[in-house]
Short mmCIF file of C-alpha atoms in Angstrom, two decimals:
data_model
loop_
_atom_site.label_atom_id
_atom_site.label_comp_id
_atom_site.label_asym_id
_atom_site.label_seq_id
_atom_site.Cartn_x
_atom_site.Cartn_y
_atom_site.Cartn_z
CA MET A 1 62.09 26.45 16.92
CA THR A 2 59.03 28.24 18.27
CA SER A 3 55.36 27.50 17.77
CA THR A 4 53.37 29.81 15.58
CA GLY A 5 49.69 30.66 15.42
CA SER A 6 50.00 33.56 13.01
CA GLY A 7 48.36 33.45 9.61
CA LEU A 8 45.47 31.50 8.20
CA VAL A 9 45.34 27.77 7.38
CA VAL A 10 43.28 27.04 4.25
CA GLU A 11 41.97 23.48 3.93
CA GLY A 12 40.83 22.27 0.52
CA PHE A 13 38.43 19.31 0.21
CA ALA A 14 38.03 19.79 3.94
CA GLY A 15 35.24 17.27 4.48
CA PRO A 16 33.89 16.65 7.98
CA GLY A 17 37.05 17.77 9.73
CA GLY A 18 39.87 15.22 9.68
CA TRP A 19 42.55 17.86 9.06
CA SER A 20 40.69 20.38 11.25
CA GLU A 21 40.68 17.97 14.19
CA GLY A 22 44.33 17.19 13.44
CA LEU A 23 45.17 20.88 13.72
CA ARG A 24 43.57 20.94 17.18
CA LEU A 25 45.37 17.79 18.28
CA ALA A 26 48.66 19.29 17.05
CA GLY A 27 48.13 22.33 19.28
CA PHE A 28 47.05 24.84 16.63
CA ARG A 29 44.96 27.65 18.09
CA GLY A 30 44.94 30.01 15.13
CA ASP A 31 42.41 30.65 12.38
CA SER A 32 41.51 28.08 9.73
CA VAL A 33 38.86 27.74 7.05
CA GLY A 34 37.89 24.61 5.16
CA ILE A 35 36.49 24.60 1.64
CA GLU A 36 33.97 21.80 1.10
CA LEU A 37 31.30 21.30 -1.56
CA ASP A 38 29.31 18.58 0.21
CA ARG A 39 26.77 20.23 2.50
CA ASP A 40 26.44 17.28 4.88
CA ALA A 41 30.21 17.16 5.43
CA ALA A 42 30.30 20.93 5.90
CA ALA A 43 27.45 20.68 8.41
CA THR A 44 29.32 18.00 10.36
CA ALA A 45 32.45 20.13 10.53
CA THR A 46 30.53 23.27 11.46
CA GLU A 47 28.73 21.48 14.30
CA ALA A 48 32.13 20.24 15.50
CA GLY A 49 33.35 23.84 15.68
CA HIS A 50 35.26 24.13 12.41
CA ARG A 51 34.73 26.98 9.95
CA ARG A 52 33.55 25.93 6.48
CA LEU A 53 33.09 27.68 3.16
CA VAL A 54 30.63 25.67 1.04
CA ALA A 55 32.22 26.00 -2.39
CA ASP A 56 34.05 24.17 -5.16
CA VAL A 57 37.79 24.05 -4.47
CA ALA A 58 38.47 24.35 -8.21
CA THR A 59 36.51 27.58 -8.71
CA VAL A 60 36.76 29.42 -5.38
CA ASP A 61 38.27 32.91 -5.59
CA LEU A 62 41.65 32.78 -3.85
CA ASP A 63 41.88 36.57 -3.57
CA GLN A 64 39.65 36.39 -0.47
CA PHE A 65 42.43 34.71 1.53
CA GLU A 66 45.20 36.86 3.02
CA ALA A 67 48.27 36.14 5.15
CA VAL A 68 48.00 32.38 4.58
CA ASP A 69 50.43 30.37 6.72
CA GLY A 70 49.45 26.86 5.62
CA VAL A 71 47.63 25.06 2.82
CA VAL A 72 46.20 21.57 3.40
CA GLN A 73 44.48 19.46 0.74
CA SER A 74 43.23 15.89 0.33
CA PRO A 75 41.77 15.69 -3.19
CA PRO A 76 39.13 13.01 -3.89
CA CYS A 77 40.64 9.52 -3.94
CA PRO A 78 38.13 7.46 -6.04
CA PRO A 79 39.94 8.17 -9.35
CA TRP A 80 43.10 6.60 -7.91
CA SER A 81 41.86 4.14 -5.30
CA ALA A 82 42.29 0.39 -5.71
CA SER A 83 38.77 -0.04 -4.33
CA GLY A 84 37.33 2.18 -7.09
CA ALA A 85 37.46 2.14 -10.87
CA GLY A 86 40.95 3.68 -10.88
CA ARG A 87 40.32 5.60 -14.11
CA GLY A 88 42.42 8.47 -12.79
CA ARG A 89 45.55 6.51 -13.61
CA ILE A 90 44.74 7.02 -17.28
CA ASP A 91 44.74 10.76 -16.56
CA GLN A 92 48.07 10.84 -14.70
CA ALA A 93 50.13 12.59 -17.40
CA GLU A 94 47.45 15.23 -17.96
CA VAL A 95 47.20 15.88 -14.21
CA ALA A 96 50.98 16.32 -14.06
CA ASP A 97 50.81 18.82 -16.95
CA ARG A 98 48.06 20.70 -15.12
CA MET A 99 50.21 20.86 -11.98
CA THR A 100 53.07 22.29 -14.03
CA ASP A 101 50.84 24.95 -15.59
CA PHE A 102 49.51 26.07 -12.20
CA ALA A 103 52.98 26.18 -10.64
CA GLN A 104 54.38 28.22 -13.54
CA GLY A 105 51.49 30.66 -13.67
CA ARG A 106 49.76 29.39 -16.80
CA VAL A 107 46.11 28.58 -17.43
CA PRO A 108 45.83 24.81 -17.99
CA ASP A 109 44.38 23.29 -21.15
CA GLN A 110 40.59 23.32 -20.82
CA GLU A 111 39.99 20.85 -23.68
CA VAL A 112 41.25 17.69 -21.96
CA THR A 113 38.90 14.70 -22.06
CA TRP A 114 39.23 13.16 -18.62
CA ALA A 115 38.77 9.45 -17.95
CA ASP A 116 37.49 10.53 -14.53
CA ALA A 117 36.10 14.05 -14.15
CA ARG A 118 37.56 14.24 -10.63
CA SER A 119 41.15 13.61 -11.75
CA PRO A 120 42.10 17.28 -12.36
CA LEU A 121 41.22 18.11 -8.75
CA THR A 122 44.50 16.46 -7.72
CA ALA A 123 46.32 19.37 -9.41
CA GLU A 124 44.47 22.04 -7.40
CA PRO A 125 47.06 22.24 -4.58
CA LEU A 126 49.53 23.77 -7.03
CA ARG A 127 47.09 26.54 -7.94
CA TYR A 128 46.66 27.37 -4.26
CA VAL A 129 50.35 27.32 -3.40
CA ALA A 130 51.39 29.36 -6.45
CA ARG A 131 48.80 32.03 -5.64
CA LEU A 132 48.85 32.08 -1.82
CA ARG A 133 52.55 31.25 -1.18
CA PRO A 134 51.97 29.76 2.28
CA ARG A 135 54.86 29.07 4.64
CA TRP A 136 53.99 25.36 4.65
CA VAL A 137 51.96 22.79 2.69
CA ALA A 138 50.51 19.34 3.56
CA LEU A 139 48.90 17.06 0.96
CA GLU A 140 47.43 13.56 1.35
CA GLN A 141 46.12 10.94 -1.06
CA VAL A 142 46.09 7.17 -1.67
CA PRO A 143 49.50 5.58 -2.41
CA ALA A 144 48.86 5.47 -6.17
CA VAL A 145 49.20 9.27 -6.22
CA LEU A 146 52.80 9.20 -4.91
CA PRO A 147 54.30 9.77 -8.40
CA LEU A 148 52.15 12.88 -8.78
CA TRP A 149 53.19 14.11 -5.34
CA GLN A 150 56.81 13.59 -6.38
CA HIS A 151 56.15 15.68 -9.48
CA ALA A 152 54.44 18.35 -7.36
CA ALA A 153 57.40 18.34 -4.98
CA ALA A 154 59.79 19.09 -7.85
CA LEU A 155 57.59 22.01 -8.91
CA LEU A 156 57.44 23.32 -5.33
CA ARG A 157 61.22 23.21 -5.07
CA GLU A 158 61.34 25.47 -8.12
CA LEU A 159 59.16 27.90 -6.12
CA GLY A 160 61.66 27.87 -3.25
CA TYR A 161 60.16 25.19 -0.99
CA ARG A 162 61.86 22.29 0.71
CA THR A 163 59.83 19.09 0.32
CA TRP A 164 59.27 15.61 1.74
CA THR A 165 57.25 12.84 0.09
CA GLY A 166 56.49 9.33 1.30
CA VAL A 167 53.87 6.75 2.14
CA VAL A 168 52.80 6.64 5.78
CA ALA A 169 50.84 4.02 7.72
CA ALA A 170 48.06 5.44 9.91
CA GLU A 171 48.32 2.62 12.45
CA GLN A 172 51.83 3.84 13.31
CA TYR A 173 50.39 7.16 14.47
CA GLY A 174 47.71 6.05 16.92
CA VAL A 175 44.90 5.15 14.50
CA ALA A 176 43.07 1.86 15.14
CA GLN A 177 43.07 0.79 11.49
CA THR A 178 45.58 -0.10 8.80
CA ARG A 179 45.57 2.73 6.27
CA ARG A 180 48.43 3.73 3.95
CA ARG A 181 48.52 7.20 2.42
CA ALA A 182 50.88 9.17 0.19
CA VAL A 183 51.88 12.44 1.84
CA LEU A 184 53.69 15.53 0.59
CA THR A 185 54.91 18.24 2.96
CA ALA A 186 56.70 21.44 2.01
CA ARG A 187 57.87 24.61 3.72
CA LEU A 188 59.71 27.84 2.97
CA ASP A 189 61.77 27.93 6.18
CA ASP A 190 64.29 25.48 7.62
CA GLY A 191 61.96 23.65 10.01
CA ALA A 192 61.14 19.94 10.15
CA LEU A 193 59.27 18.29 7.27
CA ALA A 194 58.69 14.62 8.10
CA PRO A 195 55.66 13.46 10.13
CA GLY A 196 56.05 13.16 13.87
CA PRO A 197 57.35 10.04 15.69
CA HIS A 198 55.59 6.69 15.52
CA SER A 199 53.39 5.49 18.37
CA ALA A 200 55.04 3.20 20.89
CA ARG A 201 52.39 0.52 20.27
CA LEU A 202 49.56 -0.18 17.87
CA VAL A 203 46.11 0.92 19.01
CA SER A 204 43.54 -1.88 18.79
CA MET A 205 39.84 -1.78 17.98
CA ALA A 206 39.13 -2.83 21.57
CA ASP A 207 41.21 0.10 22.85
CA VAL A 208 39.13 2.77 21.11
CA LEU A 209 35.71 1.09 21.27
CA GLY A 210 35.97 0.09 24.93
CA TRP A 211 34.70 -3.46 24.42
CA ASP A 212 36.02 -6.77 23.04
CA GLY A 213 35.00 -10.28 22.13
CA ALA A 214 33.97 -9.99 18.47
CA VAL A 215 35.69 -10.45 15.12
CA LEU A 216 35.50 -7.76 12.43
CA VAL A 217 34.39 -9.17 9.08
CA SER A 218 35.32 -6.96 6.13
CA ASN A 219 32.83 -5.74 3.55
CA TYR A 220 35.45 -6.51 0.88
CA GLY A 221 36.64 -9.86 -0.41
CA THR A 222 40.27 -10.94 -0.16
CA GLY A 223 42.51 -12.40 -2.81
CA GLY A 224 40.09 -11.32 -5.52
CA ASP A 225 37.31 -13.54 -4.14
CA PRO A 226 34.28 -11.41 -3.16
CA LYS A 227 32.88 -14.29 -1.12
CA ARG A 228 36.01 -14.66 1.03
CA ARG A 229 35.80 -11.86 3.56
CA GLY A 230 38.77 -10.75 5.61
CA ARG A 231 38.50 -11.26 9.37
CA ARG A 232 40.36 -9.50 12.18
CA PRO A 233 40.22 -9.92 15.97
CA MET A 234 39.57 -6.81 18.04
CA THR A 235 43.00 -7.08 19.67
CA GLY A 236 44.48 -5.45 16.55
CA PRO A 237 43.68 -2.56 14.21
CA ALA A 238 40.72 -2.60 11.84
CA PHE A 239 40.69 -2.71 8.07
CA THR A 240 40.80 0.62 6.25
CA MET A 241 37.55 2.48 6.79
CA THR A 242 35.92 3.25 3.42
CA GLY A 243 32.81 5.03 2.24
CA ARG A 244 30.96 1.75 2.83
CA CYS A 245 32.26 1.21 6.35
CA GLY A 246 28.76 0.48 7.64
CA ARG A 247 28.76 -2.78 5.69
CA ASN A 248 31.56 -4.21 7.83
CA LYS A 249 30.15 -6.67 10.36
CA TRP A 250 30.88 -7.67 13.92
CA GLU A 251 30.63 -11.41 14.57
CA TRP A 252 30.55 -13.10 17.99
CA PRO A 253 31.50 -16.71 18.85
CA ASP A 254 27.83 -17.68 19.15
CA GLY A 255 27.22 -16.61 15.53
CA THR A 256 25.53 -13.31 16.35
CA ARG A 257 26.31 -10.62 13.80
CA ARG A 258 25.53 -6.95 13.27
CA ASN A 259 26.73 -4.13 11.06
CA MET A 260 29.29 -1.58 12.22
CA THR A 261 27.72 1.73 13.22
CA VAL A 262 28.89 5.08 11.85
CA ALA A 263 29.91 6.13 15.37
CA GLU A 264 32.12 3.02 15.66
CA ALA A 265 33.65 3.66 12.24
CA GLY A 266 34.36 7.25 13.28
CA LEU A 267 36.16 6.07 16.40
CA LEU A 268 38.25 3.63 14.35
CA GLN A 269 39.07 6.54 12.01
CA GLY A 270 40.37 8.49 14.99
CA PHE A 271 37.50 10.91 15.62
CA ARG A 272 36.23 11.60 19.13
CA VAL A 273 33.29 9.57 20.41
CA ASP A 274 30.79 12.43 20.30
CA TYR A 275 31.67 13.67 16.82
CA PRO A 276 28.45 15.15 15.32
CA TRP A 277 28.05 13.29 12.02
CA ALA A 278 25.34 14.94 9.89
CA GLY A 279 23.20 13.61 7.04
CA GLY A 280 21.79 10.21 6.20
CA SER A 281 23.55 6.88 6.71
CA THR A 282 25.13 6.77 3.24
CA SER A 283 26.42 10.32 3.55
CA ARG A 284 27.84 9.75 7.03
CA GLN A 285 29.67 6.60 5.91
CA LEU A 286 31.23 8.50 3.00
CA GLN A 287 32.32 11.27 5.34
CA VAL A 288 34.07 8.82 7.65
CA GLY A 289 35.75 6.92 4.83
CA ASN A 290 36.92 10.04 2.99
CA ALA A 291 38.31 11.85 6.02
CA VAL A 292 41.94 12.01 7.03
CA PRO A 293 42.31 10.25 10.42
CA PRO A 294 42.85 13.11 12.91
CA PRO A 295 45.81 11.46 14.73
CA LEU A 296 47.58 10.97 11.38
CA ALA A 297 46.78 14.55 10.39
CA ALA A 298 48.22 15.77 13.70
CA ALA A 299 51.44 13.82 13.16
CA VAL A 300 51.85 15.38 9.70
CA LEU A 301 50.94 18.89 10.84
CA LYS A 302 52.75 19.24 14.16
CA PRO A 303 56.27 19.67 12.71
CA LEU A 304 54.95 22.14 10.13
CA LEU A 305 53.28 24.32 12.75
CA LEU A 306 56.67 25.01 14.34
CA ALA A 307 58.40 28.00 12.79
CA GLY A 308 61.92 27.43 11.51
CA SER A 309 64.77 29.56 12.79
CA LYS A 310 65.38 31.19 9.42
CA PRO A 311 64.12 31.25 5.82
CA PHE A 312 65.39 28.46 3.66
CA ALA A 313 68.04 29.34 1.08
CA ALA A 314 69.22 26.19 -0.71
CA ILE A 315 67.13 23.54 -2.44
CA PRO A 316 68.18 19.97 -1.43
CA ALA A 317 67.32 16.67 -3.03
CA ASP A 318 63.91 15.34 -2.10
CA PRO A 319 63.91 12.29 0.22
CA VAL A 320 61.29 9.75 -0.82
CA ILE A 321 60.45 7.29 1.94
CA GLY A 322 58.18 4.28 1.87
CA VAL A 323 56.96 3.01 -1.49
CA SER A 324 59.02 3.22 -4.66
CA ALA A 325 57.16 4.52 -7.70
CA ALA A 326 57.78 4.99 -11.39
CA VAL A 327 58.94 8.44 -12.41
CA LEU A 328 56.48 10.28 -14.57
CA GLY A 329 57.47 10.29 -18.23
#
């Protein structure tokens, strides 16, 4: 295999730059553009040196993109997240139908009443792939979306792609937090599909922050009790960073406490220490929590950035690794 920098990488729901930073960490030196509707997130990414198109992923004109090598998307997770209302699960069958329509060149039904208005955005990757026909694809979402990624993988195989789906743990790829995500990768040639090798050891909060001695107290309750907060020593990874990461607290043995800063949350998410977060405190917390951790993104992207030795001819069965999930009816 040989590395490739030819062609454009198009990032949907690009946010502040989790995938963009992952591309850099994976050794990509080509051209990429991220589509992002939130102006604060786009400003963060732009200041960090990543190109952004401020637009709606669902309405952007795809004819402006030529010679696309890769498509990356992380649709909004609140419709599916356990920490949110989870109304997207009611929409699962309709989202699957929308994926099928996009993949087969049809205009989806516009009269659907969505339980969560953001749910149909999870089908957008199929519109992009069907129109742009990139060499490779990488998608990421919360684990509840795995059945939809499996459905998307079947549709991509019909378009000639090889696919891999599974649930990955960010802490196994050099991220100082426990974070599980459903991933789909696909490619038209015979190169590798699965994310890169696991880290030799877990990275701790103390490792990335450069100090120790406190306990991290979660903003969320455990066991369904909102008053019983989870606690973790700094010798291990943090809880999953969310859009309310600034409400997590550090607590010292003498009883001193303070809230986590956005810069600290960014470090625990895998961003560099000087990452230029833009906007107010609420916006910056959302950007951190919604971003793909760059080390995880790099592990997913690095195999895909290597060109296979030849175009793929046969369509194999799809390996599903990690979490079992019900097949869509």
